[in-house]
Amino acid sequence: MTEEIVKQKFGYTLDNKIINEILSVGVFKSFIKDDIIIDINQPIRFIPLLLSGNIKILREDNEGNDLLIYFLEAGETCTMSLTCCMGTSKSKIRAVAEQDSSLIMIPAQKMHEWFHSNETWRNFILESYQTRFDEMLEAIDSLAFLKMDERLIKYLANKTILNNSNTISIKHQEIAEDLHTSRVVISRLLKQLEKENRIILGRNKIEVLNFK
């Protein structure tokens, strides 16, 4: 079953040779929602390839508060962990399961070997860097130029895409932590969006109606 999922999620990008090597050396792991997959200052010994679910990548400020950087979807890898791996340093990010998720963990040294020996793997890594770089620039732009209500709308819209559903199961506190603000601010903004008939608030869930 794992072999089928790996081929389904990565076969369009990677050739059969590297797929077989991934299956040979990779370790299959499952995580439930809110599990910490990689933590800050943790030595990076494995590179995660996400097979199912979603993972959020967070940074921590000097006061210990988390700031959302980007989300990972199935078929992707965390380039922040790749960067730490290449520099043989400790993790600078926290990876948390946004949903129940399954991964195949690749020994860090294999990333170096394959980067030089396999073109499809090298292209996959470089494209991953480009995607994450663009997303990080977008995150910086949001922090610098968007008001909190605009950031909230963008956050909820991204959630509907990730979950493939207009109904999001989430607590106001979780949104506040992801957007680096207070629960009171988020609750107020959500109530305003509900008054504008753009969302419907429920118990620990939000139905997105219209963000045009």
GROMACS .gro file of C-alpha atoms in nm:
model
  212
    1MET     CA    1   0.000   0.000   0.000
    2THR     CA    2   0.282   0.241   0.087
    3GLU     CA    3   0.447   0.167  -0.248
    4GLU     CA    4   0.127   0.258  -0.433
    5ILE     CA    5   0.092   0.586  -0.243
    6VAL     CA    6   0.456   0.685  -0.305
    7LYS     CA    7   0.420   0.616  -0.677
    8GLN     CA    8   0.089   0.802  -0.688
    9LYS     CA    9   0.218   1.113  -0.510
   10PHE     CA   10   0.574   1.131  -0.647
   11GLY     CA   11   0.576   0.917  -0.962
   12TYR     CA   12   0.489   1.212  -1.185
   13THR     CA   13   0.804   1.393  -1.063
   14LEU     CA   14   1.057   1.120  -0.982
   15ASP     CA   15   1.177   0.832  -1.200
   16ASN     CA   16   1.137   0.464  -1.112
   17LYS     CA   17   1.496   0.428  -0.995
   18ILE     CA   18   1.465   0.694  -0.725
   19ILE     CA   19   1.115   0.576  -0.628
   20ASN     CA   20   1.258   0.229  -0.565
   21GLU     CA   21   1.542   0.376  -0.358
   22ILE     CA   22   1.293   0.578  -0.153
   23LEU     CA   23   1.095   0.261  -0.084
   24SER     CA   24   1.417   0.078   0.005
   25VAL     CA   25   1.558   0.325   0.260
   26GLY     CA   26   1.250   0.523   0.367
   27VAL     CA   27   1.071   0.477   0.698
   28PHE     CA   28   0.691   0.509   0.696
   29LYS     CA   29   0.547   0.725   0.977
   30SER     CA   30   0.194   0.826   1.074
   31PHE     CA   31   0.097   1.131   1.280
   32ILE     CA   32  -0.235   1.248   1.417
   33LYS     CA   33  -0.358   1.607   1.411
   34ASP     CA   34  -0.144   1.846   1.621
   35ASP     CA   35   0.148   1.601   1.652
   36ILE     CA   36   0.488   1.771   1.628
   37ILE     CA   37   0.678   1.607   1.342
   38ILE     CA   38   0.992   1.821   1.353
   39ASP     CA   39   1.068   2.059   1.638
   40ILE     CA   40   1.289   2.365   1.673
   41ASN     CA   41   1.653   2.281   1.761
   42GLN     CA   42   1.598   1.915   1.677
   43PRO     CA   43   1.883   1.756   1.478
   44ILE     CA   44   1.767   1.679   1.124
   45ARG     CA   45   1.840   1.314   1.048
   46PHE     CA   46   1.550   1.248   0.812
   47ILE     CA   47   1.383   1.437   0.529
   48PRO     CA   48   1.000   1.408   0.522
   49LEU     CA   49   0.805   1.331   0.205
   50LEU     CA   50   0.436   1.389   0.271
   51LEU     CA   51   0.208   1.111   0.143
   52SER     CA   52  -0.126   1.222   0.288
   53GLY     CA   53  -0.268   1.498   0.506
   54ASN     CA   54  -0.135   1.851   0.558
   55ILE     CA   55   0.148   1.992   0.768
   56LYS     CA   56   0.198   2.350   0.882
   57ILE     CA   57   0.548   2.492   0.911
   58LEU     CA   58   0.601   2.739   1.194
   59ARG     CA   59   0.872   2.970   1.321
   60GLU     CA   60   0.905   3.079   1.683
   61ASP     CA   61   0.967   3.434   1.802
   62ASN     CA   62   1.175   3.537   2.104
   63GLU     CA   63   0.872   3.504   2.330
   64GLY     CA   64   0.797   3.148   2.221
   65ASN     CA   65   0.498   3.234   1.999
   66ASP     CA   66   0.452   3.045   1.673
   67LEU     CA   67   0.422   3.218   1.337
   68LEU     CA   68   0.281   3.031   1.038
   69ILE     CA   69   0.521   3.025   0.742
   70TYR     CA   70   0.354   2.786   0.496
   71PHE     CA   71   0.159   2.463   0.456
   72LEU     CA   72   0.276   2.134   0.306
   73GLU     CA   73   0.043   1.918   0.099
   74ALA     CA   74   0.070   1.555  -0.011
   75GLY     CA   75   0.344   1.512  -0.272
   76GLU     CA   76   0.567   1.780  -0.119
   77THR     CA   77   0.868   1.801   0.113
   78CYS     CA   78   0.984   2.059   0.367
   79THR     CA   79   1.263   2.265   0.216
   80MET     CA   80   1.337   2.431   0.550
   81SER     CA   81   1.443   2.089   0.681
   82LEU     CA   82   1.641   2.034   0.360
   83THR     CA   83   1.831   2.357   0.423
   84CYS     CA   84   1.912   2.256   0.782
   85CYS     CA   85   2.016   1.913   0.659
   86MET     CA   86   2.254   2.054   0.397
   87GLY     CA   87   2.414   2.274   0.661
   88THR     CA   88   2.419   1.988   0.915
   89SER     CA   89   2.250   2.224   1.159
   90LYS     CA   90   1.952   2.188   1.389
   91SER     CA   91   1.597   2.259   1.279
   92LYS     CA   92   1.491   2.623   1.272
   93ILE     CA   93   1.123   2.538   1.221
   94ARG     CA   94   0.844   2.341   1.385
   95ALA     CA   95   0.640   2.108   1.162
   96VAL     CA   96   0.296   2.023   1.302
   97ALA     CA   97   0.033   1.789   1.157
   98GLU     CA   98  -0.257   2.004   1.041
   99GLN     CA   99  -0.455   1.684   0.979
  100ASP     CA  100  -0.383   1.316   1.037
  101SER     CA  101  -0.084   1.268   0.808
  102SER     CA  102   0.142   0.996   0.673
  103LEU     CA  103   0.501   1.046   0.561
  104ILE     CA  104   0.797   0.850   0.438
  105MET     CA  105   1.116   0.966   0.609
  106ILE     CA  106   1.437   0.962   0.403
  107PRO     CA  107   1.780   0.948   0.573
  108ALA     CA  108   1.937   1.292   0.540
  109GLN     CA  109   2.257   1.166   0.378
  110LYS     CA  110   2.056   1.022   0.089
  111MET     CA  111   1.943   1.368  -0.008
  112HIS     CA  112   2.304   1.463  -0.085
  113GLU     CA  113   2.373   1.141  -0.277
  114TRP     CA  114   2.061   1.162  -0.489
  115PHE     CA  115   2.100   1.533  -0.557
  116HIS     CA  116   2.425   1.460  -0.742
  117SER     CA  117   2.329   1.125  -0.895
  118ASN     CA  118   1.965   1.163  -1.005
  119GLU     CA  119   1.830   1.441  -1.225
  120THR     CA  120   1.464   1.392  -1.133
  121TRP     CA  121   1.542   1.414  -0.761
  122ARG     CA  122   1.760   1.724  -0.819
  123ASN     CA  123   1.478   1.891  -1.016
  124PHE     CA  124   1.226   1.798  -0.747
  125ILE     CA  125   1.440   1.957  -0.475
  126LEU     CA  126   1.508   2.273  -0.677
  127GLU     CA  127   1.141   2.314  -0.766
  128SER     CA  128   1.050   2.261  -0.400
  129TYR     CA  129   1.289   2.540  -0.301
  130GLN     CA  130   1.132   2.772  -0.559
  131THR     CA  131   0.778   2.696  -0.440
  132ARG     CA  132   0.862   2.746  -0.074
  133PHE     CA  133   1.061   3.063  -0.150
  134ASP     CA  134   0.760   3.210  -0.330
  135GLU     CA  135   0.533   3.115  -0.040
  136MET     CA  136   0.768   3.270   0.215
  137LEU     CA  137   0.778   3.593   0.014
  138GLU     CA  138   0.399   3.586   0.010
  139ALA     CA  139   0.395   3.535   0.388
  140ILE     CA  140   0.632   3.830   0.435
  141ASP     CA  141   0.416   4.047   0.207
  142SER     CA  142   0.107   3.952   0.408
  143LEU     CA  143   0.274   4.049   0.735
  144ALA     CA  144   0.411   4.372   0.594
  145PHE     CA  145   0.127   4.496   0.375
  146LEU     CA  146  -0.204   4.329   0.466
  147LYS     CA  147  -0.430   4.430   0.750
  148MET     CA  148  -0.535   4.156   0.992
  149ASP     CA  149  -0.881   4.118   0.837
  150GLU     CA  150  -0.722   4.068   0.494
  151ARG     CA  151  -0.477   3.814   0.637
  152LEU     CA  152  -0.766   3.629   0.800
  153ILE     CA  153  -0.961   3.611   0.475
  154LYS     CA  154  -0.653   3.485   0.292
  155TYR     CA  155  -0.591   3.228   0.568
  156LEU     CA  156  -0.948   3.092   0.555
  157ALA     CA  157  -0.942   3.080   0.175
  158ASN     CA  158  -0.620   2.877   0.184
  159LYS     CA  159  -0.775   2.644   0.441
  160THR     CA  160  -1.069   2.566   0.214
  161ILE     CA  161  -0.827   2.478  -0.065
  162LEU     CA  162  -0.613   2.258   0.161
  163ASN     CA  163  -0.916   2.076   0.301
  164ASN     CA  164  -1.104   2.068  -0.030
  165SER     CA  165  -1.410   2.187   0.160
  166ASN     CA  166  -1.580   2.516   0.242
  167THR     CA  167  -1.630   2.395   0.600
  168ILE     CA  168  -1.323   2.428   0.821
  169SER     CA  169  -1.300   2.254   1.160
  170ILE     CA  170  -1.089   2.491   1.369
  171LYS     CA  171  -1.087   2.688   1.694
  172HIS     CA  172  -1.050   3.065   1.711
  173GLN     CA  173  -0.741   3.021   1.931
  174GLU     CA  174  -0.573   2.807   1.666
  175ILE     CA  175  -0.631   3.074   1.401
  176ALA     CA  176  -0.496   3.337   1.638
  177GLU     CA  177  -0.179   3.136   1.697
  178ASP     CA  178  -0.125   3.080   1.326
  179LEU     CA  179  -0.172   3.449   1.249
  180HIS     CA  180   0.029   3.566   1.551
  181THR     CA  181  -0.248   3.766   1.713
  182SER     CA  182  -0.500   3.731   1.998
  183ARG     CA  183  -0.811   3.513   2.008
  184VAL     CA  184  -1.019   3.823   2.090
  185VAL     CA  185  -0.909   3.994   1.768
  186ILE     CA  186  -0.984   3.684   1.560
  187SER     CA  187  -1.325   3.633   1.720
  188ARG     CA  188  -1.417   3.996   1.652
  189LEU     CA  189  -1.309   3.977   1.289
  190LEU     CA  190  -1.490   3.646   1.236
  191LYS     CA  191  -1.813   3.793   1.376
  192GLN     CA  192  -1.775   4.085   1.137
  193LEU     CA  193  -1.730   3.848   0.843
  194GLU     CA  194  -2.043   3.663   0.955
  195LYS     CA  195  -2.240   3.989   0.964
  196GLU     CA  196  -2.126   4.050   0.606
  197ASN     CA  197  -2.263   3.703   0.511
  198ARG     CA  198  -1.918   3.584   0.407
  199ILE     CA  199  -1.895   3.301   0.662
  200ILE     CA  200  -2.119   3.106   0.901
  201LEU     CA  201  -1.976   3.041   1.248
  202GLY     CA  202  -2.043   2.713   1.428
  203ARG     CA  203  -1.900   2.532   1.726
  204ASN     CA  204  -1.530   2.492   1.639
  205LYS     CA  205  -1.607   2.521   1.270
  206ILE     CA  206  -1.640   2.789   1.004
  207GLU     CA  207  -1.832   2.764   0.677
  208VAL     CA  208  -1.687   2.991   0.409
  209LEU     CA  209  -1.958   3.139   0.185
  210ASN     CA  210  -1.810   3.415  -0.024
  211PHE     CA  211  -1.470   3.583  -0.032
  212LYS     CA  212  -1.507   3.761  -0.367
   0.00000   0.00000   0.00000
